[in-house]
Structures are given as C-alpha cells and as structure tokens.
Amino acid sequence: MSDAVERLGERIAAALERIAPGEPPTADWLSAPAYVWSGRNARAVERIAAPALDQLIGIDRQKALVAGNVARLANGSAAHDMLLWGARGMGKSALVRAATIAARAQVPGRLALVQIAPDALPSLPALFALLGQQPRNFLVYLDDLGFAEGDSAGPRHLRSWLEGGVEARPANVRLAVTSNRRAIVPRHAAEQDDPLNPRDALDDLQALADRFGLAIGFHNASQDEYLAIVAAYADPLGLAWEQGDALEWAQRRGARSGRTAWQFVTELAGRAGRPL
C-alpha cells in the first residue's frame, strides 16, 4: 500500500511540474519601443500610447524641458534624471511617453521606454544590470511614485541609484519619475516643529528631489488653458462642443486638467456614437 501511495505521489508531483509555469522568456532589449518590467523579467510593448506633443496644452515650458532632455538621451548625449511632480491629470505621464515617441522619430531604434511598477522598485539594480549590457539607451519610467510615511529604505535606495551608489544606474539609463508631491514622501506640518533639528526632517525629504537633474512642477490649468486643451482634443476629431458644457463638466469633477478635458471629449464622442 505504501509503495502505491509513493508512486501516486511521484506521478502527481511530475504532473504538477509539467503544468507549472516556467520562467518567462527574456525580452529582446533591442527590438521593441517599450517594455514593462515585472520585477524579474520584461514584457515587450509594441506601441507607446500617447497624445502628440502639440496636443499637450498649457505645459509649454515643461514640454520643452522634458522633450529636450529625452532627445539628448536618445542621441547618446549627457541627459538628466527627471522628476515630474505636481497637479494630478496635467499630463506628467503623457508627456514622458509623448517625448519618447518624438525622440524615437528623430533617431529610430536608439531609445526605449521601460515602465516599472512601484512595487518592483527593489528590483531596479537587477534591471540596471541587464540594461547596462545593451547597446541602446533606456528611459526607466516610474509612474505616480510615492513612499508611505515611515518608509526610509525606499527613498534612501532611490537616492543611491540616482547618484553615487555602487548600484547606480548605468550611463545608458536615465530615470523619469512622476509624483503628485515634489518630495515624493509625505510631509506634515509637525515635521517643522522638531525641537532638536527643525530643518533636518524637511531637508532629508528634499534631498531626494535634489538628486534629479530636472525637477519640473505641474500646476492646475486655468479656465482658458482647460478650454484650449478641450479644443486640442475635440476639434481634430470633428466633435462639436460648447464652452459652458465643458466648464460644467470640469466643475462637477472639481478639477480643470488635461485628464478632465480628455474625459469630457470621451463623453462627447460617446454622445455622438463615435469611437476614439
């Protein structure tokens, strides 16, 4: 009886081994325009989805800085790590993707975008080791990054990767980080009341932002900017719209932003029975 049970167990183990998923195949780092890094492997993305640069309204200064810096990276010139911080929905992540598309059009194949999820942040040294071996330039992109209160290890590691650490990113890699806060980590008024070192807590938080060569702020759109964004999206699609309708849409959502404008245009297309 015991021999039969043992043989049955061996057959079950062998069957489970056959159906268990193996290691995902290693990505070809030279073929695709973009990749998604899972923490242990990469998946190629065949198309970067983003609006054209000229459709990103109300952020002209930010566009010039980001697009110029990404173009430098694509060309193999000195380029900065970038922190894009500030108001939600004002095109931070869209600008990173759009600038990558524009740079790739100038020097096809020389640049790829690699998006990494915040929970895969500890795997950045492994990713850097892979990318550093490739004859290509990479923009590693961390979208909507933020650290929980009390998390000191994450910001410390990121500072080390940006500048001076033994695991710092290689020369052909630069980081683009988007965050709703310039300091990336939570800040509270109580931090300013430290009786021993009243500036130390704030300075430590600011030190992370200071590691980025470009720290670019994004702010809420004015009414005129918001309407211009709606026009930039709706008019090329031939969608009729009214200013009052667009402003009411933004008021109901409590924000005038590029994201709100796009949501309004999506509503217009839906009302007209049109796909986007």
mmCIF file of C-alpha atoms in Angstrom:
data_model
loop_
_atom_site.group_PDB
_atom_site.id
_atom_site.type_symbol
_atom_site.label_atom_id
_atom_site.label_comp_id
_atom_site.label_asym_id
_atom_site.label_seq_id
_atom_site.Cartn_x
_atom_site.Cartn_y
_atom_site.Cartn_z
ATOM 1 C CA MET A 1 0.000 0.000 0.000
ATOM 2 C CA SER A 2 2.811 2.421 0.881
ATOM 3 C CA ASP A 3 4.603 1.760 -2.437
ATOM 4 C CA ALA A 4 1.410 2.525 -4.348
ATOM 5 C CA VAL A 5 0.899 5.755 -2.410
ATOM 6 C CA GLU A 6 4.521 6.754 -3.017
ATOM 7 C CA ARG A 7 4.231 6.090 -6.755
ATOM 8 C CA LEU A 8 0.989 8.057 -6.863
ATOM 9 C CA GLY A 9 2.675 10.962 -5.121
ATOM 10 C CA GLU A 10 5.544 10.875 -7.608
ATOM 11 C CA ARG A 11 3.114 10.932 -10.535
ATOM 12 C CA ILE A 12 1.220 13.876 -9.033
ATOM 13 C CA ALA A 13 4.477 15.778 -8.450
ATOM 14 C CA ALA A 14 5.615 15.113 -12.015
ATOM 15 C CA ALA A 15 2.263 16.265 -13.399
ATOM 16 C CA LEU A 16 2.361 19.462 -11.352
ATOM 17 C CA GLU A 17 5.892 20.157 -12.557
ATOM 18 C CA ARG A 18 4.791 19.783 -16.176
ATOM 19 C CA ILE A 19 1.875 22.211 -15.859
ATOM 20 C CA ALA A 20 3.608 24.737 -13.601
ATOM 21 C CA PRO A 21 4.516 27.956 -15.435
ATOM 22 C CA GLY A 22 8.224 28.259 -16.120
ATOM 23 C CA GLU A 23 10.374 31.350 -16.162
ATOM 24 C CA PRO A 24 9.037 33.855 -18.697
ATOM 25 C CA PRO A 25 11.315 34.282 -21.705
ATOM 26 C CA THR A 26 13.905 37.031 -21.560
ATOM 27 C CA ALA A 27 12.914 40.088 -23.573
ATOM 28 C CA ASP A 28 14.856 41.151 -26.638
ATOM 29 C CA TRP A 29 16.043 44.530 -25.363
ATOM 30 C CA LEU A 30 16.869 45.770 -28.861
ATOM 31 C CA SER A 31 13.601 45.221 -30.710
ATOM 32 C CA ALA A 32 10.642 46.981 -29.041
ATOM 33 C CA PRO A 33 9.934 50.667 -28.393
ATOM 34 C CA ALA A 34 8.864 49.974 -24.810
ATOM 35 C CA TYR A 35 8.857 47.346 -22.093
ATOM 36 C CA VAL A 36 7.096 46.655 -18.809
ATOM 37 C CA TRP A 37 9.392 45.363 -16.066
ATOM 38 C CA SER A 38 7.673 42.991 -13.624
ATOM 39 C CA GLY A 39 10.443 42.805 -11.081
ATOM 40 C CA ARG A 40 12.094 39.701 -12.533
ATOM 41 C CA ASN A 41 11.507 39.913 -16.261
ATOM 42 C CA ALA A 42 10.298 42.202 -19.025
ATOM 43 C CA ARG A 43 7.409 42.178 -21.465
ATOM 44 C CA ALA A 44 7.817 43.950 -24.781
ATOM 45 C CA VAL A 45 5.242 46.594 -25.756
ATOM 46 C CA GLU A 46 4.938 47.120 -29.491
ATOM 47 C CA ARG A 47 3.381 50.593 -29.386
ATOM 48 C CA ILE A 48 3.654 53.527 -26.984
ATOM 49 C CA ALA A 49 0.229 55.115 -26.459
ATOM 50 C CA ALA A 50 0.389 58.884 -26.040
ATOM 51 C CA PRO A 51 -1.063 62.091 -27.491
ATOM 52 C CA ALA A 52 1.120 64.142 -29.830
ATOM 53 C CA LEU A 53 3.297 66.732 -28.120
ATOM 54 C CA ASP A 54 1.349 69.597 -29.694
ATOM 55 C CA GLN A 55 -1.851 68.292 -28.091
ATOM 56 C CA LEU A 56 -0.417 68.794 -24.612
ATOM 57 C CA ILE A 57 -1.614 72.331 -23.886
ATOM 58 C CA GLY A 58 -0.714 74.660 -21.004
ATOM 59 C CA ILE A 59 2.624 72.990 -20.222
ATOM 60 C CA ASP A 60 4.887 74.570 -22.849
ATOM 61 C CA ARG A 61 7.851 75.053 -20.521
ATOM 62 C CA GLN A 62 7.559 71.519 -19.189
ATOM 63 C CA LYS A 63 7.311 70.125 -22.727
ATOM 64 C CA ALA A 64 10.460 71.920 -23.842
ATOM 65 C CA LEU A 65 12.480 70.670 -20.869
ATOM 66 C CA VAL A 66 11.317 67.056 -20.993
ATOM 67 C CA ALA A 67 11.384 66.661 -24.782
ATOM 68 C CA GLY A 68 14.830 68.241 -24.997
ATOM 69 C CA ASN A 69 16.234 66.026 -22.262
ATOM 70 C CA VAL A 70 14.768 62.822 -23.724
ATOM 71 C CA ALA A 71 16.147 63.769 -27.161
ATOM 72 C CA ARG A 72 19.612 64.096 -25.606
ATOM 73 C CA LEU A 73 19.322 60.636 -24.108
ATOM 74 C CA ALA A 74 18.214 59.165 -27.437
ATOM 75 C CA ASN A 75 21.232 60.752 -29.132
ATOM 76 C CA GLY A 76 23.638 59.415 -26.524
ATOM 77 C CA SER A 77 24.404 62.875 -25.119
ATOM 78 C CA ALA A 78 24.519 63.770 -21.439
ATOM 79 C CA ALA A 79 20.983 63.783 -20.025
ATOM 80 C CA HIS A 80 19.333 64.276 -16.638
ATOM 81 C CA ASP A 81 17.190 62.078 -14.447
ATOM 82 C CA MET A 82 13.768 63.739 -14.247
ATOM 83 C CA LEU A 83 11.169 64.246 -11.533
ATOM 84 C CA LEU A 84 7.802 65.443 -12.860
ATOM 85 C CA TRP A 85 5.698 66.491 -9.886
ATOM 86 C CA GLY A 86 2.509 68.364 -9.137
ATOM 87 C CA ALA A 87 -1.157 68.552 -10.051
ATOM 88 C CA ARG A 88 -2.986 65.390 -10.994
ATOM 89 C CA GLY A 89 -4.119 64.982 -14.572
ATOM 90 C CA MET A 90 -1.891 67.689 -16.055
ATOM 91 C CA GLY A 91 -0.004 65.408 -18.419
ATOM 92 C CA LYS A 92 3.061 64.260 -16.466
ATOM 93 C CA SER A 93 2.973 60.645 -17.611
ATOM 94 C CA ALA A 94 1.573 61.522 -21.047
ATOM 95 C CA LEU A 95 4.494 63.918 -21.560
ATOM 96 C CA VAL A 96 7.073 61.227 -20.746
ATOM 97 C CA ARG A 97 5.521 58.891 -23.311
ATOM 98 C CA ALA A 98 4.995 61.599 -25.945
ATOM 99 C CA ALA A 99 8.578 62.839 -25.597
ATOM 100 C CA THR A 100 9.833 59.286 -26.032
ATOM 101 C CA ILE A 101 7.815 58.888 -29.240
ATOM 102 C CA ALA A 102 9.156 62.192 -30.573
ATOM 103 C CA ALA A 103 12.767 61.294 -29.758
ATOM 104 C CA ARG A 104 12.412 57.874 -31.361
ATOM 105 C CA ALA A 105 11.143 59.515 -34.539
ATOM 106 C CA GLN A 106 14.377 61.517 -34.742
ATOM 107 C CA VAL A 107 16.707 58.570 -34.083
ATOM 108 C CA PRO A 108 14.734 55.352 -34.713
ATOM 109 C CA GLY A 109 15.648 52.416 -32.549
ATOM 110 C CA ARG A 110 18.115 54.255 -30.325
ATOM 111 C CA LEU A 111 15.797 54.718 -27.329
ATOM 112 C CA ALA A 112 13.324 52.525 -25.447
ATOM 113 C CA LEU A 113 10.957 53.267 -22.568
ATOM 114 C CA VAL A 114 10.888 50.820 -19.644
ATOM 115 C CA GLN A 115 7.982 51.202 -17.223
ATOM 116 C CA ILE A 116 8.388 49.730 -13.765
ATOM 117 C CA ALA A 117 5.646 49.328 -11.181
ATOM 118 C CA PRO A 118 6.281 50.940 -7.769
ATOM 119 C CA ASP A 119 6.125 47.527 -6.071
ATOM 120 C CA ALA A 120 9.002 46.372 -8.311
ATOM 121 C CA LEU A 121 11.263 49.172 -7.080
ATOM 122 C CA PRO A 122 13.611 46.825 -5.123
ATOM 123 C CA SER A 123 14.455 45.053 -8.394
ATOM 124 C CA LEU A 124 15.939 48.170 -10.022
ATOM 125 C CA PRO A 125 19.577 47.009 -9.567
ATOM 126 C CA ALA A 126 18.779 43.789 -11.448
ATOM 127 C CA LEU A 127 17.132 45.801 -14.222
ATOM 128 C CA PHE A 128 20.093 48.184 -14.380
ATOM 129 C CA ALA A 129 22.466 45.224 -14.719
ATOM 130 C CA LEU A 130 20.507 43.980 -17.746
ATOM 131 C CA LEU A 131 20.140 47.366 -19.428
ATOM 132 C CA GLY A 132 23.758 48.322 -18.879
ATOM 133 C CA GLN A 133 24.808 45.464 -21.164
ATOM 134 C CA GLN A 134 22.704 46.666 -24.102
ATOM 135 C CA PRO A 135 23.934 48.877 -26.991
ATOM 136 C CA ARG A 136 20.897 51.096 -26.630
ATOM 137 C CA ASN A 137 19.649 53.930 -24.404
ATOM 138 C CA PHE A 138 16.765 53.482 -21.978
ATOM 139 C CA LEU A 139 14.392 55.784 -20.100
ATOM 140 C CA VAL A 140 13.224 53.911 -16.998
ATOM 141 C CA TYR A 141 9.840 55.259 -16.023
ATOM 142 C CA LEU A 142 8.229 55.104 -12.558
ATOM 143 C CA ASP A 143 4.707 56.499 -12.690
ATOM 144 C CA ASP A 144 2.908 58.005 -9.684
ATOM 145 C CA LEU A 145 5.665 57.100 -7.252
ATOM 146 C CA GLY A 146 5.143 57.700 -3.568
ATOM 147 C CA PHE A 147 6.527 56.258 -0.355
ATOM 148 C CA ALA A 148 4.497 55.520 2.742
ATOM 149 C CA GLU A 149 5.102 57.506 5.889
ATOM 150 C CA GLY A 150 7.947 55.918 7.829
ATOM 151 C CA ASP A 151 9.457 54.208 4.771
ATOM 152 C CA SER A 152 13.060 55.368 4.910
ATOM 153 C CA ALA A 153 14.613 52.474 2.970
ATOM 154 C CA GLY A 154 12.825 53.203 -0.323
ATOM 155 C CA PRO A 155 13.867 56.868 -0.603
ATOM 156 C CA ARG A 156 17.395 56.024 0.560
ATOM 157 C CA HIS A 157 17.814 53.355 -2.126
ATOM 158 C CA LEU A 158 16.416 55.663 -4.795
ATOM 159 C CA ARG A 159 18.886 58.389 -3.813
ATOM 160 C CA SER A 160 21.715 55.864 -4.081
ATOM 161 C CA TRP A 161 20.598 54.689 -7.529
ATOM 162 C CA LEU A 162 20.355 58.256 -8.768
ATOM 163 C CA GLU A 163 23.772 59.383 -7.634
ATOM 164 C CA GLY A 164 26.894 57.891 -6.168
ATOM 165 C CA GLY A 165 25.819 54.425 -5.014
ATOM 166 C CA VAL A 166 27.580 51.224 -6.013
ATOM 167 C CA GLU A 167 24.319 50.148 -7.710
ATOM 168 C CA ALA A 168 23.730 53.465 -9.507
ATOM 169 C CA ARG A 169 22.074 53.293 -12.912
ATOM 170 C CA PRO A 170 24.437 52.816 -15.868
ATOM 171 C CA ALA A 171 25.408 55.554 -18.302
ATOM 172 C CA ASN A 172 22.878 54.469 -20.955
ATOM 173 C CA VAL A 173 19.947 54.668 -18.499
ATOM 174 C CA ARG A 174 18.105 57.628 -17.039
ATOM 175 C CA LEU A 175 15.108 57.729 -14.702
ATOM 176 C CA ALA A 176 11.828 59.569 -15.201
ATOM 177 C CA VAL A 177 9.657 59.659 -12.080
ATOM 178 C CA THR A 178 6.181 61.173 -11.781
ATOM 179 C CA SER A 179 4.706 62.044 -8.411
ATOM 180 C CA ASN A 180 1.968 64.226 -7.009
ATOM 181 C CA ARG A 181 4.441 65.571 -4.431
ATOM 182 C CA ARG A 182 7.828 67.124 -5.068
ATOM 183 C CA ALA A 183 9.291 65.423 -2.010
ATOM 184 C CA ILE A 184 7.704 62.077 -3.093
ATOM 185 C CA VAL A 185 7.263 61.137 0.574
ATOM 186 C CA PRO A 186 4.540 62.579 2.874
ATOM 187 C CA ARG A 187 5.276 65.865 4.603
ATOM 188 C CA HIS A 188 3.449 67.151 7.662
ATOM 189 C CA ALA A 189 3.436 70.466 9.451
ATOM 190 C CA ALA A 190 4.657 68.698 12.598
ATOM 191 C CA GLU A 191 7.969 67.989 10.847
ATOM 192 C CA GLN A 192 8.741 71.681 11.108
ATOM 193 C CA ASP A 193 8.429 71.548 14.898
ATOM 194 C CA ASP A 194 11.337 69.160 15.606
ATOM 195 C CA PRO A 195 12.805 70.746 18.789
ATOM 196 C CA LEU A 196 16.298 69.380 18.099
ATOM 197 C CA ASN A 197 16.814 69.866 14.378
ATOM 198 C CA PRO A 198 13.880 71.816 12.970
ATOM 199 C CA ARG A 199 15.121 71.601 9.364
ATOM 200 C CA ASP A 200 16.592 68.094 9.297
ATOM 201 C CA ALA A 201 13.378 66.222 8.513
ATOM 202 C CA LEU A 202 12.429 68.601 5.717
ATOM 203 C CA ASP A 203 15.969 68.644 4.323
ATOM 204 C CA ASP A 204 16.074 64.830 4.238
ATOM 205 C CA LEU A 205 12.838 64.717 2.258
ATOM 206 C CA GLN A 206 14.057 67.422 -0.109
ATOM 207 C CA ALA A 207 17.362 65.619 -0.625
ATOM 208 C CA LEU A 208 15.659 63.008 -2.773
ATOM 209 C CA ALA A 209 14.151 65.580 -5.146
ATOM 210 C CA ASP A 210 17.536 67.305 -5.335
ATOM 211 C CA ARG A 211 19.095 64.164 -6.834
ATOM 212 C CA PHE A 212 17.138 64.718 -10.048
ATOM 213 C CA GLY A 213 18.833 66.988 -12.567
ATOM 214 C CA LEU A 214 15.391 68.172 -13.671
ATOM 215 C CA ALA A 215 12.586 68.611 -11.115
ATOM 216 C CA ILE A 216 9.664 70.040 -13.079
ATOM 217 C CA GLY A 217 6.426 71.254 -11.491
ATOM 218 C CA PHE A 218 2.944 70.925 -12.999
ATOM 219 C CA HIS A 219 0.062 73.094 -11.827
ATOM 220 C CA ASN A 220 -3.692 73.148 -12.275
ATOM 221 C CA ALA A 221 -4.929 74.592 -15.556
ATOM 222 C CA SER A 222 -6.570 77.983 -15.747
ATOM 223 C CA GLN A 223 -10.018 78.197 -17.317
ATOM 224 C CA ASP A 224 -8.587 79.360 -20.630
ATOM 225 C CA GLU A 225 -5.939 76.616 -20.618
ATOM 226 C CA TYR A 226 -8.557 73.979 -19.835
ATOM 227 C CA LEU A 227 -10.754 75.110 -22.738
ATOM 228 C CA ALA A 228 -7.714 75.140 -25.028
ATOM 229 C CA ILE A 229 -6.961 71.540 -24.027
ATOM 230 C CA VAL A 230 -10.543 70.526 -24.825
ATOM 231 C CA ALA A 231 -10.235 72.193 -28.229
ATOM 232 C CA ALA A 232 -6.905 70.455 -28.926
ATOM 233 C CA TYR A 233 -8.549 67.084 -28.341
ATOM 234 C CA ALA A 234 -12.055 67.653 -29.731
ATOM 235 C CA ASP A 235 -11.522 69.805 -32.811
ATOM 236 C CA PRO A 236 -9.259 67.399 -34.765
ATOM 237 C CA LEU A 237 -11.892 64.708 -34.183
ATOM 238 C CA GLY A 238 -14.655 66.919 -35.570
ATOM 239 C CA LEU A 239 -16.584 66.834 -32.298
ATOM 240 C CA ALA A 240 -18.905 69.782 -31.659
ATOM 241 C CA TRP A 241 -18.820 71.174 -28.112
ATOM 242 C CA GLU A 242 -19.874 74.161 -26.041
ATOM 243 C CA GLN A 243 -17.707 76.059 -23.574
ATOM 244 C CA GLY A 244 -20.434 76.042 -20.932
ATOM 245 C CA ASP A 245 -20.801 72.280 -21.224
ATOM 246 C CA ALA A 246 -17.033 71.793 -20.896
ATOM 247 C CA LEU A 247 -16.811 74.072 -17.852
ATOM 248 C CA GLU A 248 -19.741 72.375 -16.152
ATOM 249 C CA TRP A 249 -18.044 69.008 -16.715
ATOM 250 C CA ALA A 250 -14.884 70.272 -15.002
ATOM 251 C CA GLN A 251 -16.826 71.871 -12.146
ATOM 252 C CA ARG A 252 -18.627 68.629 -11.371
ATOM 253 C CA ARG A 253 -15.280 66.846 -11.122
ATOM 254 C CA GLY A 254 -13.615 69.567 -9.088
ATOM 255 C CA ALA A 255 -10.626 69.948 -11.410
ATOM 256 C CA ARG A 256 -9.558 71.657 -14.600
ATOM 257 C CA SER A 257 -6.890 69.424 -16.069
ATOM 258 C CA GLY A 258 -5.852 67.597 -19.199
ATOM 259 C CA ARG A 259 -7.329 64.400 -17.815
ATOM 260 C CA THR A 260 -10.677 66.066 -17.155
ATOM 261 C CA ALA A 261 -10.616 67.538 -20.669
ATOM 262 C CA TRP A 262 -9.999 64.117 -22.207
ATOM 263 C CA GLN A 263 -12.823 62.612 -20.159
ATOM 264 C CA PHE A 264 -15.118 65.338 -21.468
ATOM 265 C CA VAL A 265 -14.045 64.583 -25.048
ATOM 266 C CA THR A 266 -14.696 60.888 -24.417
ATOM 267 C CA GLU A 267 -18.211 61.857 -23.319
ATOM 268 C CA LEU A 268 -18.682 63.931 -26.479
ATOM 269 C CA ALA A 269 -17.594 61.016 -28.650
ATOM 270 C CA GLY A 270 -19.923 58.690 -26.798
ATOM 271 C CA ARG A 271 -22.868 61.031 -27.258
ATOM 272 C CA ALA A 272 -22.078 61.178 -30.997
ATOM 273 C CA GLY A 273 -21.816 57.410 -31.256
ATOM 274 C CA ARG A 274 -18.156 57.686 -32.224
ATOM 275 C CA PRO A 275 -15.223 55.515 -31.172
ATOM 276 C CA LEU A 276 -11.928 57.012 -30.001
#
